Coordinates of C-alpha atoms and ligand atoms in Angstrom, one line a residue:
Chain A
X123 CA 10.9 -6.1 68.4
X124 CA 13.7 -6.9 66.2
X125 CA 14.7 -9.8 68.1
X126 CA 11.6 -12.3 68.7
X127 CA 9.8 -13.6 65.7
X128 CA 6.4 -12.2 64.7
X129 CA 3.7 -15.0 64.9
X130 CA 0.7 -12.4 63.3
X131 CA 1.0 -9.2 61.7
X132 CA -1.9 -7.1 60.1
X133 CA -1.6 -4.2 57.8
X134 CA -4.5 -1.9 56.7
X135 CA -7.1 -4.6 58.1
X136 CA -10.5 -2.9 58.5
X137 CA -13.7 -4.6 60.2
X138 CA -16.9 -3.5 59.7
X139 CA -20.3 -4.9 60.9
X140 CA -23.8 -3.9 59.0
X141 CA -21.4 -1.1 57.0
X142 CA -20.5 1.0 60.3
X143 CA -16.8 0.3 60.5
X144 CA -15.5 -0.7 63.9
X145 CA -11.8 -1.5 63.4
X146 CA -9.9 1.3 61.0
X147 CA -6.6 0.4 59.3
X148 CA -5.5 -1.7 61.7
X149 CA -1.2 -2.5 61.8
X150 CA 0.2 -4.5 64.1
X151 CA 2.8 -7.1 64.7
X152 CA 2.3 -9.4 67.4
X153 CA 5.7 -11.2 68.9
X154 CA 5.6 -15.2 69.3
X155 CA 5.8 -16.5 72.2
X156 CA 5.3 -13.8 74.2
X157 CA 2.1 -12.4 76.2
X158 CA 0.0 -9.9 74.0
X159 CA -2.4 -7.8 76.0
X160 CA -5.1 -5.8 74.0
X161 CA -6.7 -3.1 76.0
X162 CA -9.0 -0.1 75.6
X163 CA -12.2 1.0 76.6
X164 CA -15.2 -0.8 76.2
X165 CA -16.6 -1.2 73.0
X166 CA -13.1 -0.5 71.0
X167 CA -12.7 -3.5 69.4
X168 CA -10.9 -5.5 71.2
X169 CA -13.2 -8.6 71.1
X170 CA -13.5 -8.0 67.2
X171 CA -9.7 -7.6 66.6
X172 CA -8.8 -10.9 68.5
X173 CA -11.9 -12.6 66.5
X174 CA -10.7 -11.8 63.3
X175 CA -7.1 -13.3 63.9
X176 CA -8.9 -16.7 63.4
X177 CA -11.8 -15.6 60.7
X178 CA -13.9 -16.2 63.8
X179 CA -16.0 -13.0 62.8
X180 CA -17.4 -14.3 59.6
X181 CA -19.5 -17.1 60.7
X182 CA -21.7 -14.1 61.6
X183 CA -23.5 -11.9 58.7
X184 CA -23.2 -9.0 57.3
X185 CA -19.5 -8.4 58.5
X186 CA -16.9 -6.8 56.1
X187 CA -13.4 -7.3 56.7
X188 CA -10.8 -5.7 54.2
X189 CA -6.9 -6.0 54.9
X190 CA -3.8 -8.7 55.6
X191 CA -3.4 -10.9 58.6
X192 CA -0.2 -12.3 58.0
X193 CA 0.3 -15.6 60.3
X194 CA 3.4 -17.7 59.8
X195 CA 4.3 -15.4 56.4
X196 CA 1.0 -16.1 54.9
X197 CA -2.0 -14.0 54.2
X198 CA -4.7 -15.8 56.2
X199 CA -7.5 -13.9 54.2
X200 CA -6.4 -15.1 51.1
X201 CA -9.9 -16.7 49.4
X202 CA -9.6 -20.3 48.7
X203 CA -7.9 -21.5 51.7
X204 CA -9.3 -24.2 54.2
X205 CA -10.6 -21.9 57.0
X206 CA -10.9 -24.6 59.4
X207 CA -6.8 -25.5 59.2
X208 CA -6.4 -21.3 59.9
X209 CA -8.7 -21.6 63.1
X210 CA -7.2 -25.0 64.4
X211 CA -3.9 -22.9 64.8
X212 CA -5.2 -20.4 67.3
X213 CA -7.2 -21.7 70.5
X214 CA -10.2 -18.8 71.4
X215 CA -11.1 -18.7 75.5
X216 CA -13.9 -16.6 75.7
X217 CA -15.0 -14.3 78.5
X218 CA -18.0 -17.1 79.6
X219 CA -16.5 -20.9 79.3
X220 CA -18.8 -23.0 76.3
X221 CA -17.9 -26.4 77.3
X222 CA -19.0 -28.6 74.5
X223 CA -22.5 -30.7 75.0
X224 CA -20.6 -33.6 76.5
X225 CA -18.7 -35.1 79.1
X226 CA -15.5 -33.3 80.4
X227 CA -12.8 -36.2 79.2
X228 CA -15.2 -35.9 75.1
X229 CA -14.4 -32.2 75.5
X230 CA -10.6 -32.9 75.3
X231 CA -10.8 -35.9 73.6
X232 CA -12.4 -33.9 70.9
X233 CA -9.8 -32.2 69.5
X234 CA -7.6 -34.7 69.7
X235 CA -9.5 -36.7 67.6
X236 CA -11.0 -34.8 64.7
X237 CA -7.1 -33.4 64.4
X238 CA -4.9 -35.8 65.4
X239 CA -5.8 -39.3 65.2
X240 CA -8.8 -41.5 67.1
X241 CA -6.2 -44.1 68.5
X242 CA -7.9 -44.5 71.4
X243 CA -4.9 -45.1 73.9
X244 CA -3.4 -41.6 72.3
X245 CA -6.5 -40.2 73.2
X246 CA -6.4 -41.2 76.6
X247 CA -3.0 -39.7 76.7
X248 CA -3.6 -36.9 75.4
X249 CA -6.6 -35.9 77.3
X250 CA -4.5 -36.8 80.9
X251 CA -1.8 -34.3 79.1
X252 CA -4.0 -31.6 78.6
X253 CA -6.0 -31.6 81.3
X254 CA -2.3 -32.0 83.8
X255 CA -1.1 -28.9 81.8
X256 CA -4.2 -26.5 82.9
X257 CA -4.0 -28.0 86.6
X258 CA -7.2 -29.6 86.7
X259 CA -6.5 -33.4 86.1
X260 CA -6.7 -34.0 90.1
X261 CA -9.7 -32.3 90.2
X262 CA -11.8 -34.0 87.5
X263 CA -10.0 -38.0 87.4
X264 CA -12.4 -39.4 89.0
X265 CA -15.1 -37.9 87.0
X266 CA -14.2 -37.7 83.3
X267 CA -17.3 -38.7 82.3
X268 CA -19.6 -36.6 83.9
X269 CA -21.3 -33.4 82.2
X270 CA -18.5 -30.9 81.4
X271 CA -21.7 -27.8 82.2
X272 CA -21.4 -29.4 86.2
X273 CA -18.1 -28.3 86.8
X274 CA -17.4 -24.9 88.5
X275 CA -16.7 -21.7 86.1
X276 CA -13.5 -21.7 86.8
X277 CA -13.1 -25.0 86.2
X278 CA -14.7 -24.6 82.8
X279 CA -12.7 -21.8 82.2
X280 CA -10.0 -24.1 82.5
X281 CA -11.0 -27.0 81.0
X282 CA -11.8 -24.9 77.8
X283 CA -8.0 -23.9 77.6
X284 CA -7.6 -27.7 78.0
X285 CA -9.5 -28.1 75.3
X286 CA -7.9 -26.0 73.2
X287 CA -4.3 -27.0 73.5
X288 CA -5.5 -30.2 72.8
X289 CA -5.5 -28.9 69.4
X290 CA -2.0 -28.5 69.3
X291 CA -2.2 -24.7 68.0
X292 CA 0.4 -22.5 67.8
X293 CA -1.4 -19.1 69.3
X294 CA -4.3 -18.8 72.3
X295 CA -6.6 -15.8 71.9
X296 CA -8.2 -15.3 75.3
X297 CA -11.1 -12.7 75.3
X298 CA -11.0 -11.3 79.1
X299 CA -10.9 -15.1 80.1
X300 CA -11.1 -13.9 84.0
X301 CA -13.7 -12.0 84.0
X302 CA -16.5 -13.9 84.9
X303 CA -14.3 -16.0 87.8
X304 CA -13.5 -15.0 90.9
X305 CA -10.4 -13.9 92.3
X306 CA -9.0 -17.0 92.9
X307 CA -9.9 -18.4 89.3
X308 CA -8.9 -16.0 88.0
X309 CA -5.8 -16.0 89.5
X310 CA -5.0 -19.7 88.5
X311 CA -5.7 -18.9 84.5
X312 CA -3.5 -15.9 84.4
X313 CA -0.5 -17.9 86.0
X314 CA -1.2 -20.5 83.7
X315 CA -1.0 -17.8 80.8
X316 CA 2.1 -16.8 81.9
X317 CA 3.2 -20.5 82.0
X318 CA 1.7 -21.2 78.6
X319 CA 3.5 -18.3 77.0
X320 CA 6.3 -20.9 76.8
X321 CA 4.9 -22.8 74.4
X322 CA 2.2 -20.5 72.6
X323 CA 1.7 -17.0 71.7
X324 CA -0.6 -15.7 73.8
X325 CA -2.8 -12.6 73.0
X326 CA -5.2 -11.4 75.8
X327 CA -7.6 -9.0 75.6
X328 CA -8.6 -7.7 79.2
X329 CA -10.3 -4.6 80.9
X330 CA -8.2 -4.3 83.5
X331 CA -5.2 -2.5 83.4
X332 CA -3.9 -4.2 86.2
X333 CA -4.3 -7.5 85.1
X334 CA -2.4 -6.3 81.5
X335 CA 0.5 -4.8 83.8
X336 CA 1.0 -7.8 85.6
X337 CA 1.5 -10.3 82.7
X338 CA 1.6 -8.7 79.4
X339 CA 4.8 -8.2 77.5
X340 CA 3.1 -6.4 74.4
X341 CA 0.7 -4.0 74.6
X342 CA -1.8 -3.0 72.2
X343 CA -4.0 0.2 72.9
X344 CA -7.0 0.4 71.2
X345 CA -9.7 3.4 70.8
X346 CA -12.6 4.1 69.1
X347 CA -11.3 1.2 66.2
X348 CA -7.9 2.6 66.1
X349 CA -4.5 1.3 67.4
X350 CA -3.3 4.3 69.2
X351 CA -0.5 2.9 71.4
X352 CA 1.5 -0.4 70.8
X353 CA 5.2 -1.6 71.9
X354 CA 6.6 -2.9 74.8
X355 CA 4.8 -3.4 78.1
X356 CA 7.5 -1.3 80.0
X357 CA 7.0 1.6 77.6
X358 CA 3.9 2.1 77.1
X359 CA 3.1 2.0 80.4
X360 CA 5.8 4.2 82.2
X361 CA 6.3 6.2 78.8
X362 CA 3.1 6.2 77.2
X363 CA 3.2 8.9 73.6
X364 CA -0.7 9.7 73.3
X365 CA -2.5 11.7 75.4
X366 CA -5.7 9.0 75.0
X367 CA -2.9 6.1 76.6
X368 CA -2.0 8.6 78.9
X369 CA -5.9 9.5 79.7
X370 CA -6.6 5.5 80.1
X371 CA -3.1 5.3 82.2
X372 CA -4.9 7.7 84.8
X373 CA -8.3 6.2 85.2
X374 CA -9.7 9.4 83.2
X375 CA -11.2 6.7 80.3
X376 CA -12.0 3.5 81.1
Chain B
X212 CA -55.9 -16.6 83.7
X213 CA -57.8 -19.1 86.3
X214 CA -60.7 -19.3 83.1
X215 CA -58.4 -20.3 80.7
X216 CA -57.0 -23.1 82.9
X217 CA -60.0 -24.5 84.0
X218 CA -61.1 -24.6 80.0
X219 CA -57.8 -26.2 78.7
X220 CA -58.0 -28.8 81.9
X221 CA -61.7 -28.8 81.9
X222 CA -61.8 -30.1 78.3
X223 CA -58.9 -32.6 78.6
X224 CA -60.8 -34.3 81.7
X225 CA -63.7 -34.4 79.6
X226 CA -62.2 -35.7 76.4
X227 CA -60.2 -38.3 78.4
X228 CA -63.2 -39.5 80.6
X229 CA -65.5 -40.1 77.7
X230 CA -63.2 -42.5 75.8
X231 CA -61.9 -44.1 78.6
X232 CA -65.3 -44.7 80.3
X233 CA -67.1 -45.6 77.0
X234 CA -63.7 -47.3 75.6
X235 CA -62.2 -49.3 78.4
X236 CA -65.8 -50.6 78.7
X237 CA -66.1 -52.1 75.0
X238 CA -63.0 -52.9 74.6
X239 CA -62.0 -56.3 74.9
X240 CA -58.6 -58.6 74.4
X241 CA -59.8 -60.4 71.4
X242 CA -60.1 -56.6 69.9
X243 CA -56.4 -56.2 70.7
X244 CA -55.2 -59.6 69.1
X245 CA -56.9 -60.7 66.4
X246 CA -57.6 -59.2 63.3
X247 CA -61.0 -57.7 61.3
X248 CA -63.8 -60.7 60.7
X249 CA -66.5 -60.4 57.9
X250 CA -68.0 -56.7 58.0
X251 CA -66.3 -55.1 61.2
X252 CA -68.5 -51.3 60.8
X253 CA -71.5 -53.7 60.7
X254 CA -70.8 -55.5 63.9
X255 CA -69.2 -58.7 63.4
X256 CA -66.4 -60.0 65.5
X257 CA -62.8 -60.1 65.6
X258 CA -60.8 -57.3 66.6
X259 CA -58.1 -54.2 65.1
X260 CA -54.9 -55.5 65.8
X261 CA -54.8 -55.4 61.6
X262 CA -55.2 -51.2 62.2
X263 CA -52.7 -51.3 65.0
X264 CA -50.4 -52.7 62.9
X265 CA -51.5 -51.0 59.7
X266 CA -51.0 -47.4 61.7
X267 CA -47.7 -48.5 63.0
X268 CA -46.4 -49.4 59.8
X269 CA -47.3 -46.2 58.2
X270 CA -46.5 -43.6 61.1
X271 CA -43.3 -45.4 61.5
X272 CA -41.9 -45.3 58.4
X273 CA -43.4 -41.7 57.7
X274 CA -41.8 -40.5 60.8
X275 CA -38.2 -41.7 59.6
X276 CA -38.5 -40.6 56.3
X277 CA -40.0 -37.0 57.4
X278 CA -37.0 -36.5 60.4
X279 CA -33.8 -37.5 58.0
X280 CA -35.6 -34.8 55.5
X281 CA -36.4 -32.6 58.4
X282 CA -33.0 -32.5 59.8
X283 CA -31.2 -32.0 56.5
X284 CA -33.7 -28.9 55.6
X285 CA -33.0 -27.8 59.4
X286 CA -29.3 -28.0 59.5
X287 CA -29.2 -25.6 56.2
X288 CA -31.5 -23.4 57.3
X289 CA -29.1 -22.1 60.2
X290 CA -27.1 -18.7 59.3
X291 CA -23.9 -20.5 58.1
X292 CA -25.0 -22.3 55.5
X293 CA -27.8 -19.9 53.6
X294 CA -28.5 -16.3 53.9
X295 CA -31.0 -15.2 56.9
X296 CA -33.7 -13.6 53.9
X297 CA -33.8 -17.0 52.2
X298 CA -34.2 -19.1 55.7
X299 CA -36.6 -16.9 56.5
X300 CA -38.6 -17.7 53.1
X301 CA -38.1 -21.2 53.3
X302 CA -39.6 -20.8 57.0
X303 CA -42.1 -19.0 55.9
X304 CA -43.4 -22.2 53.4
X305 CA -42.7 -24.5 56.4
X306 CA -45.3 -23.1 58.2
X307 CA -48.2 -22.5 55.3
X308 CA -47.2 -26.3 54.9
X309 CA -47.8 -26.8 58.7
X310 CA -51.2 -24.5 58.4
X311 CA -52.5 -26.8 55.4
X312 CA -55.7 -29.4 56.5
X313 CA -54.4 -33.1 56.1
X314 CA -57.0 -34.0 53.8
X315 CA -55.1 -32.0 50.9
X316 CA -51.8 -33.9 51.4
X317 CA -54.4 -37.2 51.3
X318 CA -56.2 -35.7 48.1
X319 CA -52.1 -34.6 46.8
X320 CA -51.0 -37.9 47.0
X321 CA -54.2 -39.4 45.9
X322 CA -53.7 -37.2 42.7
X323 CA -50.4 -38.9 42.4
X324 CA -51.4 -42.2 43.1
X325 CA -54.6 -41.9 40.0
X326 CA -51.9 -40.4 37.9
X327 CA -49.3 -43.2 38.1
X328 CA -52.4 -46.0 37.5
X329 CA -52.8 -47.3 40.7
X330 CA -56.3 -47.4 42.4
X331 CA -57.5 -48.5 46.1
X332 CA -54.9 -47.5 48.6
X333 CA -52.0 -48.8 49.6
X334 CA -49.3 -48.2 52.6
X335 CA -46.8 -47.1 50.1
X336 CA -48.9 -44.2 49.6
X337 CA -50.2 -43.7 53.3
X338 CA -46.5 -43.4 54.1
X339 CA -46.0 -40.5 51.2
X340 CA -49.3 -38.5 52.9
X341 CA -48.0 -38.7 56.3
X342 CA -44.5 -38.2 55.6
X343 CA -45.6 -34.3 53.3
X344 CA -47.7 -33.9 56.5
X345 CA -45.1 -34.7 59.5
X346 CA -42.4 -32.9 57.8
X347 CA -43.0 -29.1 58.8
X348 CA -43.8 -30.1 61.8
X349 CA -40.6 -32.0 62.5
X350 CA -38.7 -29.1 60.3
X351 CA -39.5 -26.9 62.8
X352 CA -39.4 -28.0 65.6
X353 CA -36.1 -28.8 64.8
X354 CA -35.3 -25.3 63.6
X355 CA -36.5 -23.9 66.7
X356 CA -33.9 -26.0 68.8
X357 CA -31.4 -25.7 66.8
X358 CA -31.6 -21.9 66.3
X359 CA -31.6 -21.4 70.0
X360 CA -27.9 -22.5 70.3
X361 CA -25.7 -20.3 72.0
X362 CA -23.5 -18.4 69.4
X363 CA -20.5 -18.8 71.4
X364 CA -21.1 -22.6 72.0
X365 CA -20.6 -22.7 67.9
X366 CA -17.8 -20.4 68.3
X367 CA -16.0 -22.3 70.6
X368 CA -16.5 -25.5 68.0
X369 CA -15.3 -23.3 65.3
X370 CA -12.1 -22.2 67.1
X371 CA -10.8 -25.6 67.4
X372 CA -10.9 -26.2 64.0
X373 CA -14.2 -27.5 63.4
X374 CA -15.9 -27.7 59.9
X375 CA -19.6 -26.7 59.4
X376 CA -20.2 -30.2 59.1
X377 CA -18.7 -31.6 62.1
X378 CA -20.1 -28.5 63.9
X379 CA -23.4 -29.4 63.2
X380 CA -23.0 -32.9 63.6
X381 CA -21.0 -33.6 67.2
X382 CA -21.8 -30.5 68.6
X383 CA -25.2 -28.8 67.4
X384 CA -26.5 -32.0 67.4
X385 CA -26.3 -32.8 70.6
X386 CA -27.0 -29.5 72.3
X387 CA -30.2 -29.4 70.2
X388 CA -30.9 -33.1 71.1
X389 CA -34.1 -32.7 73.3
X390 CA -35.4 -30.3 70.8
X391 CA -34.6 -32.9 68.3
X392 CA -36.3 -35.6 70.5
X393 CA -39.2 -33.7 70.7
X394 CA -39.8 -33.1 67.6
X395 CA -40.1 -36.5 66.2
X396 CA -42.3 -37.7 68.8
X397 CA -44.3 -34.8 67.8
X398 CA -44.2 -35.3 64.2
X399 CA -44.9 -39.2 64.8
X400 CA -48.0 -38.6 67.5
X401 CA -49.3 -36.0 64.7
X402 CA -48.8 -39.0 62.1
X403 CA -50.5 -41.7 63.9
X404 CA -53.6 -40.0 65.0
X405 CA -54.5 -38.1 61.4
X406 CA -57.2 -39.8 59.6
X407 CA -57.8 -37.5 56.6
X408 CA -54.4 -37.3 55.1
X409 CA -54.7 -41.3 55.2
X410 CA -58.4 -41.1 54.7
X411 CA -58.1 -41.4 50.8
X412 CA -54.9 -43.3 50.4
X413 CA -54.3 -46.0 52.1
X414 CA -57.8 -48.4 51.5
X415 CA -58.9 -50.8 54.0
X416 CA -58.4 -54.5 55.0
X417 CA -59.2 -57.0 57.1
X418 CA -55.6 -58.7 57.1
X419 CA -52.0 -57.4 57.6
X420 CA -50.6 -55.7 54.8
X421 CA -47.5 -58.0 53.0
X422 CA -46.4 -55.6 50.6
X423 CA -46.3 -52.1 50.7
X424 CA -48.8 -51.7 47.4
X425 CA -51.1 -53.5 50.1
X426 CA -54.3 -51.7 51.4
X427 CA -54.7 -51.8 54.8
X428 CA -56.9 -50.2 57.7
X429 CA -55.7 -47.8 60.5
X430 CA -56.5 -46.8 63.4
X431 CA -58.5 -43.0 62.7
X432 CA -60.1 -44.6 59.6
X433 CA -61.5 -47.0 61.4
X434 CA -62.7 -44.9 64.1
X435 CA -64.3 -42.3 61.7
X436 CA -65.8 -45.3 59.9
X437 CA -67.2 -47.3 63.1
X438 CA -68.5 -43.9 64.9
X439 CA -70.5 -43.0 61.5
X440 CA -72.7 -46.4 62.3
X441 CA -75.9 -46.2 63.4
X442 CA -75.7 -49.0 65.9
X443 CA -74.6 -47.9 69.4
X444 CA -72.6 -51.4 69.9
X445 CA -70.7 -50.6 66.5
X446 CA -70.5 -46.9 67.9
X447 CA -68.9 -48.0 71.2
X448 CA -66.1 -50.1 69.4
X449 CA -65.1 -46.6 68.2
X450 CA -64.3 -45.4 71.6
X451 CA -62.5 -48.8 72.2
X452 CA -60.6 -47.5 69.2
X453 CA -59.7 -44.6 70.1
X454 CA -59.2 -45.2 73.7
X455 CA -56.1 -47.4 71.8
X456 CA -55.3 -44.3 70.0
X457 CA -55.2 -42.5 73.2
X458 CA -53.0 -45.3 75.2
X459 CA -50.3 -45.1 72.0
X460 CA -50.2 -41.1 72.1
X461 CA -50.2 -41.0 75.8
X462 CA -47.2 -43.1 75.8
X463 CA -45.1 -41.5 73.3
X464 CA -45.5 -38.3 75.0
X465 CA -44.3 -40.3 78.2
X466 CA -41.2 -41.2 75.9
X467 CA -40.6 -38.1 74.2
X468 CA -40.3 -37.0 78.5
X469 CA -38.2 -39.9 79.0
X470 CA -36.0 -39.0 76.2
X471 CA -35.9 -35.6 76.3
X472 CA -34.4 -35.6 79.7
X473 CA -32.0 -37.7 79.1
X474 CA -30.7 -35.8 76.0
X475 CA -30.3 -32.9 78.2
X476 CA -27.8 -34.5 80.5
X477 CA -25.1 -32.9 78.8
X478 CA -26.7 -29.9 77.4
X479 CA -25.0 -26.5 78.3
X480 CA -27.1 -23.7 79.9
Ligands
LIG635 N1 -22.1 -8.9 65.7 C1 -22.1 -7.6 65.7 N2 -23.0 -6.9 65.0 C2 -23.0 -5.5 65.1 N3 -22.1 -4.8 65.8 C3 -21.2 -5.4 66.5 C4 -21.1 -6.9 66.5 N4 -20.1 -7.2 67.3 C5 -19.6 -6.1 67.8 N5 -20.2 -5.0 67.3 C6 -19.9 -3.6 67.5 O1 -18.5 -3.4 67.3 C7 -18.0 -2.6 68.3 C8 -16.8 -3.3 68.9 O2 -17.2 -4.4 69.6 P1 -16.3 -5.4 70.4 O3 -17.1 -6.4 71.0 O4 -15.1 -5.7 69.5 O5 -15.7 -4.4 71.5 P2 -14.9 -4.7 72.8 O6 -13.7 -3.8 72.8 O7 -14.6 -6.2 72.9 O8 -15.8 -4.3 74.0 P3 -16.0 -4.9 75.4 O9 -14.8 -4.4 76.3 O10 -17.3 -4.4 75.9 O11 -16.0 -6.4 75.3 C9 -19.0 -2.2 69.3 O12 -19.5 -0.9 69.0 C10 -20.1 -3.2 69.0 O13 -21.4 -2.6 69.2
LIG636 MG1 -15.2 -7.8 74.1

């Protein structure tokens, strides 16, 4: 991992809701530009790890979180800092789209505008951008300004990614973003992923091992709160150390 | 199941039928546009188009003031802003304040009317009444919408940088919109028809009120003071009264439809 740049690194971070801890010491280092995949049996942590990359989890109460999560050199759970300039950097996709209350070309046009400027004619621009970029500008042009909630799931799915680069960040956290689509949906978001990874760091947290073969460049294994497995795609997945990753590897824990 | 539908749409029929068929019958379009003559309770002539407006100008005003402090107290009663066991208190009072009879709020601001030197009513202090009374009602109704937003709908407004402000505002707002709708329309339906919070406070008059240290009547004062005469033709304008009453409440629940689908266009499910 020497080579690539790290975009986030944790060290000793510990999660824990209502005092039962669910992550434990977590240390990682997560390569930029490149396609993270977190997996691990249900319940591990995986949606809590990705969460607390953007301080996602403490708009909830009673959470603890102890630890660094070092993004761009700097300790993002440092007290004091603007939490809303630490989210804007990382795009979330979660595993059922949220379009926003409002019309399909608002829900682009919305981060556009509360970060970048309300010129309207950038706007515009940006919103054709974005929505070009996730492949769903033909689709929608001649309806911007209908509902976003009336579009397919998929289509949701995909207009929330939209919505996100529209942000301009520099990492997209995707909690299993194909799991509620069908199999064609789902294909279209995890090619444009793999497209994406161009200009983001992409971390994805899926249940299917498949799915993390086929795309992921980094793998991180999680179980039971711990990080029991992480390095390359290729090996941890022909040369996997722990007999837990080698369990999961065989279908005996899923 | 069958009893209790027949009781609720029994008594509605009922209610409905007797002030339309004793209202619609005395009322008259002179009653509708001119104002109070002489001794109106006693049976002179004229009309109440001095309560219309008197009741308009102080549910209106009530209901604005009571929503923009309803809203405020509703946005920072949600889980980012204050601790669930102090919402939950704060609730709590919201509804005592909901379970309290008008006529205290009347008799409260009547206290604070005496106090300050002022005697006889006036729409200034009508409004203050109305307002302590519409304002749980609006609070929660509020509350309730607002509450119900999907988690991950707030989430997703938080992930792309949102503040709690702008959260609330551009996206909470508008998801909780019909709620929101509702709950004015309530609070204003509640306002307009409650004659003891206003019972005490706002006086009576035969003309429009020009300044808001002005008496004036209203429409459930004057009913409770026409249907109290002994006269039947005195009695009957009370049904033309409130057969009013009924038209305005009837069609602000037709609105708060109207509106109420219409703010859910963009709602997400
Ligand atoms: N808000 C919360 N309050 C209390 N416990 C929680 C909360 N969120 C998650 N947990 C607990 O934390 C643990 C990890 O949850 P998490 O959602 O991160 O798992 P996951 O790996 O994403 O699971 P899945 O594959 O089912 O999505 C679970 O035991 C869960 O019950
Ligand atoms: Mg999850």
């Amino acid at each position: 991992m020497s080579k690539s740049a790290i975009q986030i690194e944790t060290r000793g971070l510990n999660v824990s809701f209502h005092n039962s801890p669910v992550l434990k010491d977590i240390n990682i280092e997560i390569p930029a530009k490149q396609l993270t995949a977190i997996i691990g049996p249900s319940g591990c942590g995986k949606t809590t790890l990705l969460k607390s990359f953007n301080r996602l989890l403490e708009i909830q109460e009673d959470v603890k979180i102890s630890g660094e999560i070092i993004v761009d050199g700097k300790d993002i759970m440092t007290s004091g800092l603007n939490v809303p300039d630490i989210r804007k950097k990382m795009g979330l996709i979660s595993q059922k789209p949220y379009p926003l209350p409002m019309s399909i070309f608002e829900n682009v046009a919305y981060g556009l505008r509360i970060h970048h400027g309300k010129n309207p004619k950038k706007v515009e621009e940006g919103v054709h951008h974005c929505l070009q970029e996730v492949g769903l500008w033909n689709e929608v042009k001649d309806r911007l300004h209908d509902p976003a909630s009336r579009l397919s799931v998929g289509q949701q799915q995909r207009l929330c990614l939209a919505r996100a680069i529209a942000v301009k960040p520099e990492v997209i956290l995707c909690d299993e973003p194909t799991s509620a689509l069908d199999p064609i949906a789902a294909q279209q978001i995890e090619r444009l992923l793999l497209k994406l990874k161009k200009d983001f760091t992409v971390i994805l947290v899926t249940h299917t091992l498949r799915q993390a073969k086929r795309v992921a460049d980094y793998v991180i294994f999680l179980y039971f709160g711990m990080v029991v497995e992480h390095g390359l795609a290729d090996q941890v997945f022909n040369d996997p150390k722990s007999p837990e990753m080698k369990a999961y590897l065989s279908g005996e824990i899923s | 199941m069958l009893a209790s539908l027949a009781i609720v749409i029994g008594s509605l029929i009922l209610i409905v039928s007797v002030i339309v068929l004793n209202g619609a019958s005395s009322l008259s379009l002179e009653m509708l546009t001119q104002t109070s003559e002489g001794s109106f309770y006693l049976g002179s002539g004229g009309g109440f188009l001095n309560a219309i407006v008197g009741s308009l100008l102080l549910a209106l005003p009530a209901t604005a003031f009571a929503f923009i402090i309803s809203v405020c107290i509703a946005m920072y009663l949600q889980k980012e802003f204050i601790p669930s066991r102090f919402s939950s208190f704060i609730r709590i009072c919201l509804d005592i304040m909901w379970g309290i009879p008008s006529i205290v709020y009347g008799v409260f601001a009547l206290t604070i009317m005496i106090a300050l030197g002022l005697h006889g009513g006036s729409v200034l202090f009508g409004i203050f009444a109305l307002t302590l009374l519409e304002i749980p009602i609006i609070t929660r109704s509020v509350d309730e919408s607002i509450k119900v937003v999907p988690h991950g709908l707030k989430e997703s407004a938080y992930s792309l940088g949102s503040t709690r402000f702008e959260t609330s505002l551009h996206v909470v707002r508008r998801q909780a919109m019909p709620g929101i709708v509702a709950g004015i329309l309530l609070g204003f339906g509640r306002g307009i028809g409650d004659a003891a919070s206003i019972l005490l406070t706002v006086g009576d008059s035969n003309y429009f009120p020009t300044s808001v240290l002005d008496q004036t009547a209203a429409l459930p004062t004057i009913i409770l003071n026409l249907a109290g005469m002994p006269e039947k033709t005195v009695q009957n304008k009370a049904y033309a009264v409130a057969f009013v009453l009924l038209l305005i409440v009837l069609s602000i629940s037709i609105l708060t439809r109207y509106f109420t689908k219409k703010s859910s266009k963009y709602i997400i499910k």
